[in-house]
Amino acid sequence: MSLGVIIKSLSNVRSYHPPYGEFTIAKILKESEGRWTPVFENVRKGFVGVGNVIDTREKLYLYLGVKNDEEAYVKLLNAEENPAKLESVSTWRDMYRELESLYDLPMVRYYEKEAKPYITSGVIIGVGIDGVMNASIHRFSPVGNKKAVVRLVPRHLYQIYKTSIEKGREVPIAVAWGVHPLVLLAAASSPPYGVFELEVASRLMGGIKVVELENGAVAPFMASVIIEGFLTREYAEEGPFVDIIGVYDRVRLQPVVRVERIFVLREEAYLHYLLPAGLEHMLLMGFEREAKIWRAVKSVTPGVKKVRLTKGGFGWLVAVISLDKSVEGDAKNALLAAFAAHPSLKIAIAVDSDIDPEDPVAIEWAIATRLRADRGLFVVPYVRGSTLDPVALNEEGLTHKIGIDATRPLDADPSLFEKAKIPD
Ligand SMILES: C/C(=C\C(=O)O)CCOP(=O)(O)O
Ligand SMILES: [Mn+2]
């Protein structure tokens, strides 16, 4: 199913029309996030822009066909464990036209100091030397008509790239831009190496169709744009560009893509403009990590109620877990489980089930009234965190982490911790 069909099925959509100033689209994405879905008609002839496609939990539940977090976690984690086959479509070429240059694709600049326009929601499907296929989201920016630079976070595609280049082989890739939101969700997930994220999407969606490219990579059929190319041994400067935590990520030398062909859907090519550090970015990247934290915490303490990667931590660096302890020490085990489940996590906070992990004031109140720092606070020094952390000790994200147990002691008088209410 194309992104256009998905957008047409949504309620609360607002259309915009040209002319668009350089930062108009970014500004509208910011003001509409969590509120409505903006559609940017005619961003260039043949192209429609759209954003905030998966910026709320309600939309996520709708796409997944579930009613709450727990059902969504179970469905996503189950799909990672039971990926489903892909169906190859041979007659796809007639549905697409070809472009000569990456600059023919209307990309957007989002923040003031970003040097260039980017594709922020491109799913890169890479083929390893061992034949393993991997799908993941990487920001992508043209450095020539048929050349681009991509940021490879040290995970599976990077591993594929490193082992291939060491053996003198370029990596065949497809970049799919403008895809079904569940394809994005699967590509933002981290199943073990060897599990193909498009097959995870296939399980979530009850099957998906793919096109097979000449270079050996595959891409979702009906993706609005499919770029066929190779990750080369050439490097170029990447950035400045804003990452999920809302700061300008450091400029790095990153691999260059040599583009062979650019295919665009003939009928209404919907391009997904994903605002870096916006709600959509946080939910998309953070949701699967939240599911993994939930699973890990549940396995050490059954009393877990709610898990949130907070907005202040940009859906990535800070987790709050609410739970009912059955024995003293449960909360600390929950914090340790959270760190193990999401290696980029920097701060984990445990609160009692009467505290809403989505309410920053309630969390602060719990810390203020329930934390005993001699028992409830711990630091894990020198541990791998996020490469995005500006105070990390090295480029691989070596850092120190904090766990905060802000749950009330089980042996204390519960009435001392009760939130006072004014009666009706
Ligand atoms: C979430 C990441 C990038 C972004 O969306 O801007 C990747 C960060 O990966 P780490 O494993 O935390 O370094
Ligand atoms: Mn992978």
Coordinates of C-alpha atoms and ligand atoms in Angstrom, one line a residue:
M1 CA 0.0 0.0 0.0
S2 CA 1.4 3.4 -0.9
L3 CA 1.9 6.2 1.6
G4 CA -0.7 8.3 -0.4
V5 CA -3.4 5.7 0.3
I6 CA -2.5 5.7 4.1
I7 CA -2.7 9.5 4.2
K8 CA -6.1 9.6 2.5
S9 CA -7.4 7.2 5.1
L10 CA -6.5 9.5 8.0
S11 CA -8.8 12.0 9.6
N12 CA -7.6 15.4 10.8
V13 CA -5.4 16.2 7.7
R14 CA -4.7 19.8 6.7
S15 CA -3.6 20.7 3.2
Y16 CA -1.1 23.4 2.3
H17 CA -0.2 24.9 -1.1
P18 CA 2.8 26.6 -2.7
P19 CA 4.7 28.8 -2.5
Y20 CA 6.8 27.3 0.3
G21 CA 9.6 29.4 1.9
E22 CA 12.8 27.6 2.7
F23 CA 11.8 26.7 6.3
T24 CA 8.0 26.8 5.9
I25 CA 7.6 23.0 5.8
A26 CA 9.7 22.6 9.0
K27 CA 7.8 25.3 10.8
I28 CA 4.4 23.7 9.9
L29 CA 5.7 20.2 10.9
K30 CA 6.6 21.7 14.3
E31 CA 3.3 23.5 15.0
S32 CA 1.2 20.6 13.8
E33 CA 3.0 17.7 15.6
G34 CA 0.6 15.8 17.8
R35 CA -2.3 17.8 16.5
W36 CA -2.9 17.3 12.8
T37 CA -1.3 15.7 9.7
P38 CA 0.0 18.3 7.3
V39 CA -0.1 17.6 3.5
F40 CA 2.1 19.8 1.3
E41 CA 0.5 19.8 -2.1
N42 CA 2.7 20.2 -5.2
V43 CA 6.0 20.6 -3.4
R44 CA 7.3 20.1 -7.0
K45 CA 5.5 18.8 -10.0
G46 CA 4.4 15.2 -9.4
F47 CA 5.3 15.3 -5.7
V48 CA 3.2 15.7 -2.5
G49 CA 4.9 16.2 0.9
V50 CA 3.6 14.9 4.1
G51 CA 4.8 14.8 7.7
N52 CA 3.7 13.7 11.2
V53 CA 2.5 10.4 9.8
I54 CA 3.4 8.5 13.0
D55 CA 3.7 11.3 15.6
T56 CA 1.1 10.0 18.1
R57 CA 0.5 6.7 19.8
E58 CA -3.1 6.8 18.5
K59 CA -1.8 6.7 14.9
L60 CA 0.6 4.0 15.8
Y61 CA -2.2 1.9 17.4
L62 CA -4.3 2.5 14.3
Y63 CA -1.7 1.2 11.9
L64 CA -0.9 -1.8 14.1
G65 CA -4.6 -2.5 14.8
V66 CA -4.2 -2.5 18.5
K67 CA -5.7 -0.7 21.5
N68 CA -2.9 0.1 23.8
D69 CA 0.9 0.1 24.5
E70 CA 1.0 -3.4 25.8
E71 CA -0.7 -4.9 22.7
A72 CA 1.6 -2.8 20.5
Y73 CA 4.7 -4.0 22.3
V74 CA 3.6 -7.6 22.1
K75 CA 2.8 -7.3 18.3
L76 CA 6.1 -5.6 17.5
L77 CA 8.3 -7.9 19.5
N78 CA 6.4 -11.0 18.2
A79 CA 7.0 -9.8 14.6
E80 CA 10.7 -9.5 15.3
E81 CA 10.8 -13.1 16.5
N82 CA 8.5 -14.3 13.6
P83 CA 9.4 -12.4 10.5
A84 CA 7.3 -13.3 7.4
K85 CA 8.3 -13.9 3.8
L86 CA 8.3 -11.1 1.1
E87 CA 6.5 -11.4 -2.2
S88 CA 8.5 -10.3 -5.2
V89 CA 6.7 -8.2 -7.9
S90 CA 8.1 -8.5 -11.4
T91 CA 6.0 -5.9 -13.2
W92 CA 6.9 -2.8 -11.1
R93 CA 8.9 -0.8 -13.7
D94 CA 5.8 0.5 -15.5
M95 CA 4.6 2.1 -12.3
Y96 CA 7.7 4.2 -12.0
R97 CA 9.5 6.9 -14.0
E98 CA 13.2 7.6 -13.8
L99 CA 15.0 10.8 -12.7
E100 CA 18.4 11.9 -13.8
S101 CA 19.5 13.7 -10.6
L102 CA 19.0 13.6 -6.8
Y103 CA 18.4 17.3 -7.0
D104 CA 15.2 16.6 -8.9
L105 CA 13.8 15.2 -5.6
P106 CA 12.3 18.0 -3.4
M107 CA 14.2 17.7 -0.1
V108 CA 13.8 20.0 2.8
R109 CA 16.1 21.9 5.2
Y110 CA 14.8 21.8 8.7
Y111 CA 17.0 23.9 11.0
E112 CA 18.9 27.1 10.7
K113 CA 22.5 25.8 10.8
E114 CA 21.9 22.7 8.7
A115 CA 24.1 23.0 5.6
K116 CA 21.9 21.2 3.1
P117 CA 18.6 19.6 2.5
Y118 CA 18.2 15.9 3.5
I119 CA 16.0 12.9 3.2
T120 CA 15.2 12.1 6.9
S121 CA 12.9 9.1 6.5
G122 CA 14.8 7.0 3.9
V123 CA 14.9 3.3 4.6
I124 CA 18.2 1.9 3.4
I125 CA 18.2 -1.8 2.5
G126 CA 21.8 -3.1 2.3
V127 CA 23.0 -6.5 1.2
G128 CA 25.9 -8.0 3.1
I129 CA 28.8 -10.1 1.8
D130 CA 27.0 -13.1 3.4
G131 CA 23.8 -12.3 1.6
V132 CA 22.2 -11.0 4.7
M133 CA 19.8 -8.1 4.0
N134 CA 19.2 -5.3 6.5
A135 CA 16.8 -2.4 6.5
S136 CA 17.4 0.7 8.7
I137 CA 16.7 4.4 8.6
H138 CA 19.6 6.7 7.8
R139 CA 19.7 10.4 7.0
F140 CA 20.8 10.9 3.4
S141 CA 22.0 14.1 1.7
P142 CA 23.1 14.7 -2.0
V143 CA 26.6 15.7 -2.6
G144 CA 26.2 15.5 -6.4
N145 CA 23.7 14.6 -9.1
K146 CA 24.2 10.9 -8.4
K147 CA 26.2 11.0 -5.2
A148 CA 25.0 11.3 -1.6
V149 CA 26.5 11.0 1.9
V150 CA 24.8 8.9 4.6
R151 CA 25.3 8.7 8.4
L152 CA 25.9 5.1 9.4
V153 CA 25.4 4.7 13.2
P154 CA 27.6 1.8 14.3
R155 CA 25.0 -0.9 14.0
H156 CA 24.0 -3.5 11.4
L157 CA 24.4 -1.6 8.1
Y158 CA 27.8 -0.2 9.4
Q159 CA 28.9 -3.8 10.2
I160 CA 27.8 -4.9 6.7
Y161 CA 29.7 -1.9 5.2
K162 CA 32.9 -2.5 7.2
T163 CA 33.2 -6.2 6.4
S164 CA 32.4 -5.6 2.7
I165 CA 34.8 -2.7 2.2
E166 CA 37.6 -4.6 4.0
K167 CA 37.1 -7.4 1.4
G168 CA 37.1 -4.8 -1.5
R169 CA 33.4 -5.0 -2.1
E170 CA 30.9 -2.1 -2.3
V171 CA 27.6 -2.6 -0.6
P172 CA 24.5 -2.8 -2.9
I173 CA 21.7 -0.7 -1.5
A174 CA 18.2 0.6 -2.1
V175 CA 16.9 3.7 -0.5
A176 CA 13.1 3.7 -0.1
W177 CA 11.5 7.1 0.6
G178 CA 7.8 7.5 1.2
V179 CA 6.8 4.1 2.7
H180 CA 4.1 2.6 4.8
P181 CA 4.5 3.8 8.4
L182 CA 4.9 0.2 9.6
V183 CA 7.8 -0.3 7.2
L184 CA 9.4 2.7 8.9
L185 CA 8.6 1.3 12.4
A186 CA 10.2 -2.1 11.5
A187 CA 13.2 -0.3 10.0
A188 CA 13.6 1.7 13.1
S189 CA 13.7 -1.5 15.2
S190 CA 16.7 -3.5 16.1
P191 CA 16.1 -7.3 15.8
P192 CA 19.3 -9.4 15.9
Y193 CA 21.7 -9.3 13.0
G194 CA 20.3 -11.5 10.2
V195 CA 16.7 -10.8 10.8
F196 CA 15.5 -8.7 7.8
E197 CA 13.5 -5.7 9.0
L198 CA 11.3 -5.8 5.9
E199 CA 10.2 -9.3 6.9
V200 CA 9.4 -7.9 10.3
A201 CA 7.2 -5.3 8.5
S202 CA 5.7 -8.1 6.5
R203 CA 4.6 -9.9 9.7
L204 CA 3.1 -6.7 11.0
M205 CA 1.2 -5.9 7.8
G206 CA 0.1 -9.4 6.9
G207 CA 2.6 -9.6 4.0
I208 CA 4.4 -7.1 1.8
K209 CA 5.5 -6.9 -1.8
V210 CA 9.0 -5.9 -2.9
V211 CA 10.8 -5.1 -6.1
E212 CA 14.2 -6.7 -6.9
L213 CA 16.8 -4.2 -8.2
E214 CA 19.6 -5.0 -10.6
N215 CA 22.2 -4.5 -7.9
G216 CA 20.6 -7.3 -5.8
A217 CA 18.9 -5.1 -3.2
V218 CA 15.1 -5.1 -2.7
A219 CA 12.8 -2.3 -1.8
P220 CA 9.1 -2.1 -0.8
F221 CA 6.8 -2.0 -3.8
M222 CA 4.9 1.3 -4.0
A223 CA 7.6 3.2 -2.1
S224 CA 7.3 6.7 -3.6
V225 CA 11.0 6.9 -4.4
I226 CA 13.5 4.0 -4.8
I227 CA 17.1 4.9 -5.2
E228 CA 19.4 2.1 -6.4
G229 CA 23.1 2.4 -5.7
F230 CA 26.2 1.3 -3.8
L231 CA 27.9 2.3 -0.5
T232 CA 31.4 3.1 -1.7
R233 CA 34.8 3.3 0.1
E234 CA 34.7 7.1 -0.5
Y235 CA 34.0 9.4 2.4
A236 CA 32.6 12.9 2.6
E237 CA 31.8 15.3 5.4
E238 CA 28.3 14.7 6.8
G239 CA 26.4 17.5 8.6
P240 CA 25.9 19.8 10.4
F241 CA 22.5 18.1 11.0
V242 CA 20.1 18.0 13.9
D243 CA 19.8 14.5 15.5
I244 CA 17.1 13.1 17.7
I245 CA 18.2 15.0 20.9
G246 CA 17.7 18.3 19.2
V247 CA 21.3 19.5 18.9
Y248 CA 23.6 19.7 15.9
D249 CA 25.3 16.4 15.7
R250 CA 29.0 16.5 15.2
V251 CA 30.3 16.7 11.6
R252 CA 31.9 13.4 10.7
L253 CA 33.4 11.8 7.6
Q254 CA 30.8 9.3 6.4
P255 CA 30.4 6.9 3.5
V256 CA 29.4 8.2 0.0
V257 CA 26.6 6.5 -2.0
R258 CA 27.1 6.1 -5.7
V259 CA 23.6 6.3 -7.2
E260 CA 22.8 4.2 -10.3
R261 CA 19.1 4.9 -10.8
I262 CA 16.3 6.9 -9.2
F263 CA 12.8 5.6 -9.6
V264 CA 9.7 7.7 -8.7
L265 CA 6.1 6.4 -8.5
R266 CA 4.2 7.8 -11.5
E267 CA 1.0 8.3 -9.6
E268 CA 1.2 10.9 -6.7
A269 CA 4.6 10.4 -5.1
Y270 CA 4.1 11.2 -1.4
L271 CA 7.4 12.2 0.2
H272 CA 7.6 11.8 4.0
Y273 CA 9.2 14.9 5.6
L274 CA 10.3 13.7 9.1
L275 CA 11.2 16.6 11.4
P276 CA 14.4 15.7 13.2
A277 CA 13.9 15.8 17.0
G278 CA 10.2 16.1 16.5
L279 CA 7.5 13.9 18.2
E280 CA 7.5 11.7 15.1
H281 CA 11.2 11.1 15.3
M282 CA 11.0 10.3 19.0
L283 CA 8.1 7.9 18.7
L284 CA 9.5 6.1 15.7
M285 CA 13.0 5.6 17.1
G286 CA 11.9 5.2 20.7
F287 CA 8.9 2.9 20.5
E288 CA 10.7 -0.4 19.9
R289 CA 13.3 0.5 22.6
E290 CA 10.4 1.2 25.0
A291 CA 8.9 -2.2 24.1
K292 CA 12.2 -3.9 24.8
I293 CA 12.5 -2.1 28.2
W294 CA 9.0 -3.1 29.1
R295 CA 9.8 -6.8 28.2
A296 CA 13.1 -6.8 30.2
V297 CA 11.6 -5.1 33.2
K298 CA 8.6 -7.4 33.2
S299 CA 10.9 -10.4 33.3
V300 CA 12.6 -9.1 36.5
T301 CA 9.5 -7.7 38.2
P302 CA 5.9 -8.5 37.2
G303 CA 4.6 -5.3 38.7
V304 CA 5.6 -3.0 35.8
K305 CA 2.8 -0.6 34.9
K306 CA 4.1 1.9 32.3
V307 CA 7.3 2.7 30.5
R308 CA 8.1 5.9 28.8
L309 CA 11.2 7.2 27.0
T310 CA 10.5 10.8 28.0
K311 CA 10.1 13.9 25.7
G312 CA 12.8 15.7 27.7
G313 CA 15.2 12.9 26.8
F314 CA 13.9 13.0 23.2
G315 CA 12.5 9.5 23.2
W316 CA 16.0 8.1 23.5
L317 CA 18.2 9.0 26.5
V318 CA 15.8 9.0 29.6
A319 CA 13.4 6.3 30.7
V320 CA 10.8 6.4 33.4
I321 CA 9.3 3.1 34.6
S322 CA 6.3 3.0 36.9
L323 CA 5.8 -0.2 38.9
D324 CA 4.4 -1.8 42.0
K325 CA 7.3 -3.4 43.9
S326 CA 6.6 -6.8 45.5
V327 CA 9.9 -6.8 47.5
E328 CA 12.4 -4.1 48.2
G329 CA 15.1 -3.9 45.5
D330 CA 12.6 -4.6 42.7
A331 CA 12.9 -1.1 41.4
K332 CA 16.6 -1.2 41.2
N333 CA 16.5 -4.5 39.2
A334 CA 14.0 -2.8 36.9
L335 CA 16.5 0.0 36.3
L336 CA 19.3 -2.4 35.6
A337 CA 17.0 -4.3 33.2
A338 CA 16.2 -1.1 31.4
F339 CA 19.9 -0.3 30.9
A340 CA 20.5 -3.7 29.5
A341 CA 17.5 -3.5 27.1
H342 CA 18.4 -0.1 25.6
P343 CA 22.2 0.5 25.5
S344 CA 21.8 4.1 24.5
L345 CA 19.9 4.9 27.7
K346 CA 21.6 7.4 30.0
I347 CA 19.2 8.0 32.8
A348 CA 16.6 5.5 34.2
I349 CA 14.1 6.5 36.8
A350 CA 11.8 4.1 38.7
V351 CA 8.6 5.5 40.2
D352 CA 5.6 4.0 42.0
S353 CA 2.5 3.2 40.0
D354 CA 0.6 6.3 41.3
I355 CA 3.1 8.4 39.4
D356 CA 2.5 9.0 35.6
P357 CA 5.8 8.6 33.7
E358 CA 4.5 11.1 31.2
D359 CA 4.1 13.8 33.8
P360 CA 7.5 15.6 34.4
V361 CA 6.1 17.4 37.5
A362 CA 4.9 14.2 39.1
I363 CA 8.3 12.6 38.4
E364 CA 10.1 15.5 40.0
W365 CA 7.7 15.3 43.0
A366 CA 8.5 11.5 43.3
I367 CA 12.2 12.3 43.3
A368 CA 11.8 15.1 45.8
T369 CA 9.7 13.1 48.2
R370 CA 10.7 9.4 47.8
L371 CA 14.3 9.2 46.7
R372 CA 16.8 8.5 49.5
A373 CA 20.0 9.2 47.6
D374 CA 22.2 7.0 49.8
R375 CA 20.2 3.9 48.6
G376 CA 18.2 5.0 45.6
L377 CA 20.9 6.6 43.4
F378 CA 23.6 4.7 41.5
V379 CA 26.1 5.5 38.8
V380 CA 27.3 3.0 36.2
P381 CA 30.6 4.4 35.2
Y382 CA 32.4 3.8 31.8
V383 CA 29.7 2.1 29.9
R384 CA 28.5 2.3 26.2
G385 CA 25.8 4.9 25.8
S386 CA 24.7 6.9 22.8
T387 CA 27.0 8.3 20.2
L388 CA 24.7 11.3 20.2
D389 CA 25.4 12.3 23.8
P390 CA 27.4 15.5 23.6
V391 CA 29.3 14.7 26.8
A392 CA 30.2 11.2 25.8
L393 CA 33.9 10.4 26.5
N394 CA 34.5 9.1 23.0
E395 CA 32.9 8.8 19.5
E396 CA 31.5 5.4 20.4
G397 CA 29.4 6.9 23.1
L398 CA 31.4 5.8 26.2
T399 CA 29.7 7.5 29.1
H400 CA 28.4 7.2 32.8
K401 CA 24.8 6.4 33.5
I402 CA 22.5 7.2 36.4
G403 CA 19.8 5.1 37.9
I404 CA 17.3 6.8 40.2
D405 CA 15.0 4.7 42.4
A406 CA 12.3 7.2 43.4
T407 CA 9.9 4.6 44.8
R408 CA 8.8 4.8 48.4
P409 CA 10.4 2.3 50.8
L410 CA 8.1 -0.6 51.4
D411 CA 8.7 -0.6 55.2
A412 CA 7.7 3.1 55.5
D413 CA 4.3 4.3 56.5
P414 CA 2.4 4.7 53.2
S415 CA 0.4 7.6 54.6
L416 CA 3.6 9.7 54.5
F417 CA 3.6 9.6 50.7
E418 CA 0.0 10.0 49.9
K419 CA -0.8 12.9 47.6
A420 CA -3.3 15.1 49.4
K421 CA -6.6 15.8 47.6
I422 CA -9.2 18.5 48.0
P423 CA -12.6 16.8 48.2
D424 CA -15.4 17.7 45.7
Ligands
LIG1 C1 18.6 7.6 17.2 C2 19.8 7.8 16.4 C3 19.9 8.8 15.5 C4 18.9 9.8 15.3 O1 17.7 9.3 15.1 O2 19.2 11.0 15.1 C5 20.9 6.9 16.5 C6 21.7 6.9 17.7 O3 22.3 5.7 18.0 P1 23.1 5.4 19.3 O4 23.2 3.9 19.3 O5 22.3 6.0 20.5 O6 24.4 6.0 19.1
MN2 MN 19.3 -5.1 11.4

